[in-house]
């Protein structure tokens, strides 16, 4: 299938530091290539990809030191480039929210848009009402809740490459918290859980400028006096495997409707169970009593973290591979792409390009000894 | 003429606090109505206007307490509303940079877009290359410099209503600085000028969060030890007339290519001369030796401020009324609108609606005693 992937330009593909969306686009793109598809990635020139790259900006926007830049202009220029080649693709897969709608009305039936953010935002419902012809993909069922009327085609959970995280058959006996220090991530709950169990907790987290006050007044005082808590600061991708793999459980005590928490599946990839509060997408990701525990209260969370060592780490890794590998994600998307193609009234692609023939085509002109 | 004005949605029209663009849109809209035109304003519902208001959002975005909102979505919804009524207007005048281009390609020849910001930004040149059919207006000639190739139709300087500022025939003998405390506004230069002349300087300025460090380390120490300098903090619209009118001169010692400094014409409206560094739009606004002085160096600025009392305050007010009143601005825009109409290949508006007939049409059916 001839597929275009169109990413936001804020971070490199994959991101050099944070950035969930561009990371997922990177893994999806590579997985589609590995499955034999003809994939073109529209992204900034610093992308690392196995697909054909169309570089539309010299570098990703956020870390670009240029003092004055325009997000909107950068995306409009990229979209013009995609539009000029729209006829070349069977499917154009956007990860850019809504900015593409006005430009792609003519091609809406060959596009798919994955919404990566939360949707409980003022203003956006009007846009999805005005451009209902664009098919949408949610990254969890829960994410759809504020926009039930939108033109949802499927939910496709995120996936990560299986080889990015090493399976760790045994934990080193600590609890782990990985993410940002912010009120909605509830690091305070994580500290209370560890303290109640008298278990060590390692916190690997960045503190954004916006959350500085929360860190200083609410979390640092809880960390400072507590010998069980180790604040290791921010960690890079290459450290995650050891950090998560060594944990007896990942604590994910969030208090906001997170549309998809990548860190849950990163932990699962290492074989580490996840203790999640039932919130947002967590009940779709965690299988209670199998890959972790879903809890409603702090008391339940404490009990669950105390039982986490009883779960089968190998089974958790297996569930990750089955449900949340990049290949699993790519296969789900291919199903959605195929639905798009099937429903298009006059498919431009000859049937032979879509359906694998039963017998390989014999090219007689190159047959040796003919 | 049937005119649509389409404003950015960040601030109310006019703004409750700061915001240059929405203020100019407010004054232009009212002045066009006063000149007898049929004007429709697309804006948030908190707009105060003499035109027909199409409210496209309950309130302006910046002061809206909603925790999550989408600028882009709000503007896309507004633009859909404009598009649905596009046929109703002779001219659609956008003040929204570039976001409207993809949606209005079909109507480009009846649109005009005033660019209100600086244009020396990465990414934007690509957009003006890709959508060259949209006619643009600059707010100063200098503003165009980074985009000389763009489809410029005219420069229209900003204007303010003549009755908004009271003419002050006599100053109270102080120098004034009005704006933000930020490195590119150079309040340090203003302090040095006043100090060298042993004249009092009143600084009315807000300190944004981003400029806090600059205020603390660079400007506050210059203010604190200096009995000549009075920092009066931020002032509202209703205080500007007294503040500017009482000044012997406004100091405008900027160090960045400001596309148009509204405060210069606000001072002129009060009869107060302006001492400007030659930078960005200032040479287009200030007439050297008439409405103020244009300088290149601090020494020249000191000499000029010392001579400011020699300028004729009444003449300055007259120049304001001629060149920078809202009516003057509206008349200039009407010329540009008329050019648009004249060049449109098949004007949809019947000639009778555009050209005032020599004799009024006699409607015989209502003639009394016929």
XYZ file of C-alpha atoms in Angstrom:
740
model
C 0.000 0.000 0.000
C 1.260 3.526 -0.710
C 1.005 5.369 2.588
C 1.902 8.935 3.601
C 2.594 9.669 7.260
C 2.268 13.347 8.187
C 3.669 14.254 11.580
C 3.543 17.374 13.725
C 6.762 19.339 13.350
C 7.335 20.213 16.996
C 9.760 17.382 17.746
C 12.081 15.304 15.622
C 10.800 11.881 14.481
C 11.574 10.249 16.855
C 12.007 13.058 19.393
C 15.443 13.796 20.782
C 13.952 14.293 24.271
C 10.211 14.201 25.034
C 7.305 14.113 22.676
C 4.796 11.293 22.516
C 3.207 11.946 19.142
C 6.357 12.108 17.052
C 7.659 8.992 18.823
C 4.557 7.019 17.890
C 4.730 8.296 14.301
C 8.357 7.149 14.096
C 7.551 3.631 15.302
C 4.400 3.283 13.205
C 6.249 4.410 10.085
C 9.100 1.959 10.559
C 6.724 -0.888 11.379
C 4.725 -0.249 8.200
C 7.948 -0.333 6.172
C 8.947 -3.586 7.872
C 5.584 -5.053 6.895
C 6.435 -4.344 3.252
C 4.547 -1.140 2.542
C 5.650 1.853 0.518
C 5.702 4.618 3.139
C 6.540 8.308 2.738
C 7.145 10.372 5.850
C 6.590 14.151 5.777
C 8.642 15.522 8.649
C 11.551 17.765 9.518
C 14.950 16.844 8.102
C 16.213 15.511 11.432
C 13.872 12.508 11.193
C 15.398 9.047 11.430
C 13.233 6.658 9.481
C 13.247 3.578 7.317
C 10.580 5.209 5.110
C 11.120 7.657 2.242
C 11.574 11.028 3.954
C 10.222 14.264 2.482
C 11.994 16.887 4.599
C 9.745 19.927 4.944
C 11.735 21.950 7.483
C 15.447 21.930 8.330
C 14.776 20.793 11.898
C 11.958 20.287 14.370
C 10.466 23.479 15.776
C 10.804 23.200 19.563
C 14.578 22.853 19.797
C 15.244 25.131 16.791
C 17.212 28.082 18.194
C 15.704 30.543 15.664
C 14.313 33.369 17.814
C 11.132 33.853 15.795
C 9.293 31.041 14.077
C 5.723 30.237 13.113
C 4.253 26.842 13.952
C 1.257 27.448 11.755
C 3.315 28.539 8.751
C 5.616 25.530 9.066
C 2.639 23.177 9.062
C 0.939 24.978 6.170
C 4.092 24.663 4.076
C 4.314 20.949 4.897
C 0.670 20.392 4.039
C 1.140 22.083 0.663
C 3.894 19.609 -0.064
C 1.605 16.710 0.898
C -1.222 18.142 -1.200
C 0.986 18.409 -4.273
C 1.628 14.661 -4.035
C -1.792 13.581 -2.763
C -2.486 11.509 -5.882
C 0.584 9.395 -5.196
C -0.877 7.790 -2.073
C -3.592 5.293 -1.266
C -3.847 6.651 2.241
C -2.650 9.914 3.786
C -2.383 9.507 7.525
C -2.300 12.780 9.474
C -1.162 13.168 13.076
C -1.645 16.943 12.992
C -5.047 17.378 14.658
C -7.204 19.609 12.457
C -4.963 22.005 10.567
C -5.136 19.897 7.387
C -8.933 19.842 7.046
C -9.444 22.959 4.887
C -6.696 21.950 2.458
C -7.689 18.312 2.021
C -11.441 18.495 1.560
C -11.090 17.110 -1.970
C -9.139 14.113 -0.698
C -10.933 13.560 2.618
C -11.902 9.986 1.710
C -8.304 8.917 1.362
C -7.171 10.486 4.613
C -7.116 9.292 8.176
C -6.384 11.517 11.169
C -5.193 10.169 14.491
C -5.964 12.549 17.337
C -3.164 12.310 19.880
C -4.277 14.801 22.514
C -7.034 15.213 25.001
C -10.296 16.334 23.474
C -12.036 17.999 26.422
C -11.072 21.400 25.050
C -13.200 24.391 24.300
C -13.521 25.290 20.592
C -12.631 21.960 19.038
C -16.101 20.407 18.827
C -17.070 23.048 16.265
C -14.263 21.961 13.969
C -15.204 18.278 14.028
C -18.805 19.251 13.307
C -17.760 21.412 10.369
C -15.443 18.847 8.769
C -17.272 15.549 9.422
C -15.979 13.966 6.223
C -12.541 13.335 7.748
C -12.222 9.906 9.349
C -10.667 9.949 12.811
C -8.775 7.456 14.937
C -8.702 7.668 18.721
C -5.748 6.369 20.722
C -8.134 5.034 23.384
C -11.893 4.640 23.583
C -11.934 6.899 26.602
C -10.321 9.718 24.614
C -13.466 9.976 22.461
C -15.763 10.778 25.362
C -15.955 14.591 24.795
C -16.603 14.159 21.043
C -18.978 11.205 20.722
C -20.488 12.546 17.486
C -17.211 12.746 15.567
C -16.448 10.539 12.585
C -14.560 7.847 14.485
C -13.231 5.004 12.353
C -11.350 3.023 14.985
C -9.376 3.091 18.197
C -5.754 2.115 17.736
C -3.699 1.888 20.901
C -0.102 2.995 20.711
C 2.687 0.500 20.244
C 6.434 0.496 20.822
C 9.102 -1.611 19.068
C 9.626 -4.903 20.881
C 13.408 -4.595 20.768
C 13.524 -1.144 22.379
C 13.075 -2.472 25.923
C 14.802 -5.508 27.381
C 12.661 -8.023 29.247
C 13.745 -8.253 32.871
C 12.732 -11.576 34.450
C 13.336 -10.345 37.997
C 12.862 -7.021 39.746
C 15.317 -5.336 42.086
C 12.589 -4.728 44.618
C 11.798 -1.037 44.216
C 8.739 0.827 43.011
C 9.108 3.237 40.081
C 7.524 6.515 39.033
C 8.394 7.842 35.572
C 7.032 11.017 34.024
C 6.635 14.663 34.828
C 6.345 16.142 38.307
C 2.897 17.705 37.929
C -0.289 17.709 39.992
C -2.249 15.546 37.550
C 0.450 12.844 37.520
C 0.137 12.591 41.318
C 3.712 11.813 42.413
C 2.395 12.506 45.941
C 0.280 9.365 45.708
C 3.316 7.360 44.584
C 5.276 8.549 47.620
C 2.410 7.681 49.954
C 2.092 4.189 48.475
C 5.808 3.436 48.880
C 5.902 4.893 52.368
C 2.915 2.832 53.507
C 4.616 -0.345 52.225
C 8.042 0.659 53.521
C 9.366 0.009 50.008
C 11.955 2.077 48.150
C 10.579 4.341 45.386
C 12.682 5.733 42.561
C 11.257 8.809 40.878
C 12.607 9.549 37.395
C 10.931 12.752 36.326
C 11.512 16.132 34.811
C 10.230 19.308 36.399
C 8.886 21.736 33.812
C 9.090 25.467 34.498
C 5.297 25.497 34.911
C 5.501 22.876 37.658
C 8.412 24.386 39.582
C 6.198 25.734 42.359
C 4.385 22.404 42.735
C 7.721 20.614 43.038
C 9.104 23.064 45.595
C 6.069 23.321 47.839
C 4.364 19.927 47.524
C 6.745 17.193 46.388
C 10.288 18.158 47.380
C 9.341 18.324 51.089
C 7.915 14.783 50.832
C 11.098 13.537 49.168
C 13.639 15.349 51.311
C 12.771 13.861 54.681
C 12.112 10.353 53.377
C 14.984 7.802 53.117
C 12.780 5.502 51.002
C 12.432 8.007 48.154
C 15.164 8.513 45.578
C 14.703 11.335 43.081
C 16.891 10.463 40.091
C 15.782 13.417 37.915
C 15.131 13.085 34.232
C 16.300 9.970 32.386
C 16.897 9.345 28.686
C 15.512 6.604 26.463
C 18.608 4.440 26.904
C 18.145 4.392 30.706
C 14.456 3.491 30.685
C 14.920 -0.247 30.184
C 17.099 -0.616 33.293
C 14.967 1.782 35.341
C 11.633 0.139 34.477
C 12.976 -3.426 34.276
C 14.399 -3.207 37.785
C 11.101 -2.131 39.294
C 8.749 -4.466 41.106
C 5.920 -2.275 39.805
C 5.435 0.982 37.973
C 3.146 3.340 39.865
C 0.829 5.250 37.521
C -1.457 7.045 39.993
C -2.741 9.678 37.554
C -5.618 12.010 38.223
C -6.505 13.236 34.722
C -8.050 11.637 31.629
C -4.759 10.762 29.964
C -5.673 9.610 26.453
C -2.827 7.081 26.429
C 0.080 6.692 28.841
C 3.047 5.366 26.865
C 4.963 4.628 30.060
C 2.477 1.869 30.935
C 3.395 -0.137 27.857
C 7.080 0.680 28.264
C 6.913 -0.950 31.707
C 5.017 -3.931 30.301
C 7.711 -4.356 27.642
C 10.196 -4.888 30.487
C 7.847 -7.364 32.166
C 7.039 -4.889 34.932
C 3.442 -4.730 36.197
C 1.664 -1.389 36.432
C -0.440 -0.107 39.338
C -2.870 2.341 37.703
C -5.667 4.410 39.025
C -8.803 3.862 36.915
C -8.683 7.048 34.936
C -8.743 7.924 31.261
C -7.301 5.116 29.141
C -5.783 3.013 31.926
C -8.551 0.365 32.049
C -8.027 -0.229 28.325
C -4.303 -0.744 28.699
C -3.932 -2.599 32.002
C -5.560 -6.010 32.422
C -6.412 -6.115 36.102
C -4.713 -9.017 37.845
C -2.691 -9.880 34.727
C -0.479 -7.021 33.606
C -1.016 -4.956 36.724
C -3.785 -3.716 38.949
C -6.476 -1.089 38.429
C -7.400 0.757 41.605
C -9.777 3.475 42.754
C -8.298 4.477 46.092
C -4.961 4.928 47.757
C -5.703 1.970 50.048
C -6.333 -0.264 47.036
C -3.160 1.045 45.419
C -1.103 0.167 48.497
C -2.566 -3.338 48.620
C -1.996 -3.774 44.881
C 1.620 -2.606 44.984
C 2.202 -5.106 47.777
C 0.845 -7.913 45.582
C 2.603 -6.864 42.348
C 5.469 -9.343 42.800
C 2.930 -12.179 42.460
C 2.228 -11.349 38.815
C 3.959 -13.312 36.031
C 6.494 -10.975 34.393
C 6.885 -13.195 31.355
C 3.134 -13.137 30.755
C 3.209 -9.347 30.986
C 5.906 -9.142 28.325
C 3.879 -11.506 26.137
C 0.773 -9.326 26.486
C 2.892 -6.317 25.517
C 4.075 -8.079 22.367
C 0.594 -9.157 21.421
C -1.227 -5.907 22.125
C 1.253 -3.039 22.255
C 4.165 -3.776 19.954
C 4.730 -1.358 17.082
C 3.906 -4.218 14.723
C 0.558 -4.788 16.444
C -0.186 -1.066 16.071
C 0.817 -1.085 12.401
C -1.392 -4.103 11.679
C -4.377 -2.392 13.287
C -3.774 0.703 11.185
C -3.473 -1.412 8.043
C -6.952 -2.786 8.766
C -8.278 0.766 8.998
C -6.468 1.798 5.811
C -7.956 -1.222 4.028
C -11.446 -0.199 5.184
C -10.837 3.258 3.717
C -9.743 1.797 0.391
C -12.669 -0.601 0.264
C -15.203 2.163 0.882
C -13.798 4.594 -1.620
C -16.314 4.579 -4.497
C -13.802 4.417 -7.354
C -10.559 3.062 -6.006
C -7.737 4.367 -8.154
C -5.325 1.622 -7.170
C -5.516 -1.469 -9.423
C -6.710 -4.481 -7.512
C -3.362 -6.249 -8.113
C -1.555 -3.688 -5.987
C -3.863 -4.222 -3.058
C -4.432 -7.966 -3.009
C -1.451 -10.277 -2.867
C -1.830 -12.755 -5.741
C -1.996 -16.452 -4.874
C 0.901 -17.297 -7.186
C 3.828 -14.906 -7.538
C 3.906 -13.158 -10.886
C 6.381 -14.864 -13.232
C 8.440 -12.345 -15.118
C 9.368 -14.394 -18.175
C 11.615 -11.778 -19.707
C 14.136 -12.318 -16.958
C 13.689 -16.083 -16.709
C 17.075 -17.718 -16.926
C 17.444 -20.160 -19.784
C 14.175 -19.142 -21.421
C -19.731 49.108 0.292
C -20.437 45.789 2.028
C -17.391 45.048 4.119
C -16.527 42.171 6.456
C -13.910 42.726 9.153
C -12.386 39.521 10.521
C -10.366 39.951 13.685
C -8.070 37.679 15.668
C -9.946 36.226 18.638
C -7.249 36.641 21.281
C -8.542 39.929 22.729
C -11.917 41.580 22.811
C -12.636 44.226 20.143
C -11.462 46.611 21.487
C -9.230 44.838 24.033
C -10.021 45.117 27.726
C -6.311 45.507 28.517
C -3.535 45.254 25.931
C -3.694 44.133 22.350
C -2.834 46.304 19.392
C -4.456 44.407 16.549
C -7.943 44.089 18.013
C -7.824 47.780 19.016
C -7.061 48.833 15.457
C -9.799 46.558 14.108
C -12.279 48.149 16.524
C -11.422 51.681 15.428
C -11.291 50.846 11.724
C -14.669 49.120 11.904
C -16.378 52.020 13.660
C -14.801 54.573 11.323
C -16.041 52.655 8.266
C -19.545 52.618 9.736
C -19.310 56.349 10.411
C -18.359 56.875 6.777
C -21.628 55.229 5.772
C -20.561 51.697 4.897
C -22.320 48.434 5.628
C -19.830 46.681 7.910
C -20.041 43.243 9.500
C -17.584 42.367 12.245
C -16.709 38.722 12.935
C -15.408 38.664 16.490
C -16.059 37.290 19.948
C -19.319 38.268 21.616
C -17.639 40.753 23.959
C -16.942 43.103 21.044
C -18.217 46.671 21.301
C -18.890 47.937 17.831
C -21.125 50.157 15.766
C -21.040 47.531 12.995
C -23.233 44.420 12.678
C -21.583 41.880 14.980
C -21.436 38.175 14.140
C -20.361 36.672 17.455
C -18.271 33.570 16.779
C -17.098 32.783 20.319
C -18.606 33.650 23.710
C -15.574 35.718 24.693
C -12.027 36.510 23.595
C -9.517 33.710 24.118
C -6.751 35.196 26.285
C -8.832 36.202 29.302
C -11.237 33.250 28.959
C -10.797 31.231 32.172
C -11.527 27.907 30.413
C -8.549 25.700 31.295
C -8.231 24.110 27.860
C -8.983 25.931 24.631
C -7.776 25.789 21.047
C -6.789 28.992 19.250
C -6.673 27.262 15.919
C -10.097 25.643 16.326
C -11.687 28.933 17.386
C -10.327 30.655 14.292
C -11.320 27.794 11.985
C -14.891 27.951 13.298
C -14.982 31.723 12.761
C -13.602 31.396 9.251
C -16.278 28.830 8.377
C -18.863 31.368 9.420
C -17.244 34.009 7.212
C -17.003 31.574 4.315
C -20.702 30.711 4.542
C -21.486 34.398 4.010
C -18.669 35.262 1.629
C -21.059 36.102 -1.202
C -22.656 38.803 0.932
C -19.575 41.032 0.928
C -17.766 43.190 -1.574
C -14.608 42.961 0.493
C -13.552 40.580 3.243
C -10.807 42.164 5.295
C -8.771 39.722 7.392
C -6.535 40.660 10.294
C -5.690 37.016 11.041
C -2.307 36.578 9.340
C -2.414 33.460 7.177
C -4.842 30.992 8.703
C -7.615 31.952 6.245
C -5.662 31.294 3.034
C -6.566 27.626 2.458
C -10.283 28.244 3.053
C -10.644 31.371 0.899
C -8.748 30.438 -2.255
C -11.991 30.697 -4.245
C -12.613 34.222 -2.949
C -9.024 35.469 -2.815
C -9.761 38.376 -5.174
C -12.324 39.847 -2.815
C -10.133 39.561 0.275
C -7.541 41.794 1.800
C -5.232 40.761 4.638
C -3.519 43.259 6.903
C -0.418 41.801 8.523
C -0.087 43.258 12.004
C 3.061 41.580 13.272
C 6.735 41.499 12.498
C 7.605 39.452 9.464
C 11.223 38.523 10.125
C 10.137 35.069 11.236
C 11.269 31.682 10.072
C 8.643 29.640 8.167
C 6.353 32.428 7.025
C 7.977 33.257 3.678
C 6.954 29.832 2.391
C 3.305 30.583 3.076
C 3.303 33.901 1.221
C 5.008 32.178 -1.724
C 2.413 29.404 -1.754
C -0.642 31.692 -1.544
C 0.420 34.692 -3.669
C -3.136 35.391 -4.809
C -4.043 37.010 -1.484
C -3.521 40.774 -1.449
C -1.679 42.062 1.621
C -1.513 45.369 3.454
C 1.476 46.363 5.563
C 1.132 48.677 8.546
C 4.407 50.370 7.615
C 6.700 50.181 4.612
C 9.487 49.017 6.867
C 7.446 46.015 7.981
C 7.630 44.589 4.439
C 11.394 44.362 4.382
C 11.686 40.609 5.141
C 9.030 39.720 2.514
C 9.673 42.021 -0.456
C 8.224 39.506 -2.935
C 4.805 39.251 -1.265
C 1.628 40.510 -2.914
C 1.589 43.938 -1.248
C -1.348 46.141 -2.206
C -0.700 49.119 0.066
C 0.701 50.364 3.326
C -1.954 51.714 5.660
C -0.687 53.232 8.870
C -2.756 52.728 11.985
C -5.196 55.370 13.176
C -6.924 56.161 16.456
C -10.223 57.995 17.020
C -9.634 61.742 17.339
C -11.877 62.003 20.380
C -10.112 59.305 22.371
C -7.267 61.594 23.452
C -7.624 65.176 24.647
C -5.327 67.787 23.134
C -3.110 69.312 25.792
C -1.830 72.784 24.777
C 0.833 72.857 27.495
C 3.062 70.213 29.049
C 3.766 69.776 32.730
C 7.482 69.542 32.073
C 8.263 65.862 32.385
C 9.391 63.243 29.900
C 7.280 60.127 29.435
C 7.936 56.475 28.650
C 4.912 54.258 27.960
C 5.009 50.595 27.073
C 6.511 47.375 28.303
C 9.680 47.066 30.331
C 11.658 44.939 27.895
C 15.150 45.061 26.425
C 13.982 45.995 22.916
C 11.931 48.958 24.211
C 15.086 50.344 25.844
C 13.750 52.008 29.011
C 17.421 52.264 30.007
C 17.927 54.791 27.213
C 14.925 56.780 28.432
C 16.393 56.953 31.933
C 19.782 58.048 30.593
C 18.188 60.799 28.484
C 16.211 62.214 31.415
C 19.179 61.973 33.755
C 21.482 63.802 31.339
C 18.926 66.618 31.021
C 18.134 66.649 34.739
C 14.454 66.349 33.768
C 11.819 64.227 35.501
C 10.819 61.017 33.693
C 7.588 59.148 34.331
C 7.602 55.516 33.302
C 4.190 53.918 32.797
C 4.846 50.327 31.919
C 3.893 46.786 32.642
C 6.445 44.132 33.431
C 5.596 40.808 31.794
C 6.658 37.582 33.463
C 9.201 37.089 30.681
C 10.806 40.463 31.450
C 10.905 40.118 35.243
C 14.644 39.383 35.329
C 15.421 42.324 33.034
C 13.396 44.619 35.284
C 15.042 43.367 38.474
C 18.646 43.354 37.295
C 18.802 46.168 34.725
C 16.045 48.750 35.174
C 14.918 48.720 38.805
C 18.462 49.599 40.018
C 18.483 52.601 37.634
C 15.077 53.727 38.927
C 15.625 53.132 42.636
C 18.549 55.447 43.222
C 17.294 58.208 40.940
C 14.977 60.953 42.280
C 14.177 62.074 38.711
C 12.550 58.794 37.743
C 9.008 57.915 38.747
C 7.776 54.409 37.965
C 3.977 54.604 37.887
C 3.380 50.984 36.791
C 0.784 50.014 34.272
C -1.899 52.527 33.253
C -5.286 52.022 31.621
C -6.706 53.654 28.511
C -8.544 56.322 30.533
C -5.269 57.490 32.112
C -3.283 57.745 28.887
C -4.574 61.162 27.845
C -3.446 62.831 31.066
C -0.174 60.903 31.186
C 0.807 61.625 27.574
C -0.724 65.112 27.410
C 1.250 66.245 30.445
C 4.556 65.200 28.938
C 6.977 67.579 27.274
C 7.958 64.684 25.028
C 7.353 60.971 24.715
C 10.586 59.006 24.588
C 10.422 56.105 22.141
C 13.999 54.865 22.158
C 13.272 51.407 20.703
C 15.873 48.981 19.484
C 13.827 46.576 17.356
C 12.005 46.812 14.015
C 8.607 47.624 15.496
C 6.152 47.447 12.598
C 4.060 50.267 14.048
C 4.214 51.869 17.486
C 0.692 52.957 18.425
C 1.980 54.964 21.373
C 3.656 57.427 18.991
C 0.325 58.472 17.498
C -1.360 58.431 20.897
C 1.184 61.028 22.045
C 0.675 63.058 18.875
C -3.087 63.035 19.508
C -2.359 64.837 22.792
C -0.067 67.306 21.022
C 3.012 65.742 22.582
C 6.132 65.411 20.425
C 7.936 62.083 20.162
C 11.674 61.475 20.388
C 12.224 58.287 18.383
C 15.267 56.312 17.489
C 15.327 55.656 13.723
C 14.214 52.058 13.800
C 11.482 50.063 12.105
C 8.497 52.238 11.291
C 9.461 55.351 13.289
C 10.729 57.421 10.307
C 7.364 56.870 8.602
C 5.393 58.084 11.609
C 7.483 60.921 13.045
C 8.191 63.975 10.903
C 11.595 65.126 12.080
C 11.480 68.653 13.448
C 7.672 68.795 13.155
C 5.983 66.111 15.239
C 9.124 65.106 17.073
C 12.723 64.199 16.394
C 14.330 61.148 14.803
C 17.696 60.279 16.291
C 20.462 57.721 15.843
C 22.431 58.103 19.055
C 21.882 58.733 22.727
C 23.619 62.131 22.390
C 21.212 63.158 19.634
C 18.299 61.915 21.732
C 19.402 64.036 24.710
C 19.737 67.118 22.516
C 16.375 66.440 20.880
C 14.548 65.965 24.182
C 15.993 69.281 25.314
C 14.550 70.981 22.236
C 11.156 69.251 22.279
C 9.409 72.174 24.019
C 10.137 74.309 20.938
C 7.794 72.264 18.751
C 4.246 73.487 18.073
C 1.869 71.186 19.982
C -1.141 72.361 18.009
C 0.594 71.512 14.744
C 1.359 68.053 16.108
C -2.295 67.457 16.921
C -3.233 68.649 13.434
C -0.779 66.219 11.843
C -2.282 63.445 13.953
C -5.768 64.276 12.719
C -4.645 64.428 9.107
C -2.481 61.322 9.033
C -3.341 59.091 11.975
C -6.985 59.513 12.879
C -9.200 56.451 12.566
C -11.050 58.266 9.788
C -7.811 58.799 7.870
C -7.068 55.083 8.235
C -10.560 54.120 7.096
C -10.317 56.371 4.028
C -7.025 54.790 3.032
C -8.535 51.332 3.381
C -11.549 52.376 1.308
C -9.167 53.323 -1.495
C -7.617 49.867 -1.327
C -11.039 48.193 -1.245
C -12.071 50.227 -4.298
C -8.942 49.066 -6.138
C -9.888 45.483 -5.348
C -13.403 45.970 -6.682
C -12.169 47.708 -9.820
C -9.713 44.907 -10.628
C -12.087 42.043 -10.077
C -12.728 40.682 -13.587
C -16.480 40.191 -13.268
C -17.671 42.354 -10.447
C -20.781 40.795 -8.979
C -22.017 44.040 -7.497
C -24.201 46.003 -9.943
C -22.528 49.226 -10.981
C -25.344 51.231 -9.401
C -24.369 50.002 -5.972
C -20.793 51.104 -6.391
C -21.063 54.418 -8.209
C -23.259 57.100 -6.739
C -25.600 58.259 -9.512
C -25.508 61.947 -10.499
C -29.254 62.339 -9.877
C -30.979 60.417 -7.104
C -33.235 57.697 -8.408
C -36.860 58.799 -8.389
C -39.097 56.080 -7.082
C -42.365 57.015 -8.797
C -44.492 54.362 -7.153
C -44.155 56.187 -3.856
C -44.383 59.694 -5.323
C -47.011 61.626 -3.401
C -49.894 62.831 -5.540
C -48.871 60.834 -8.598
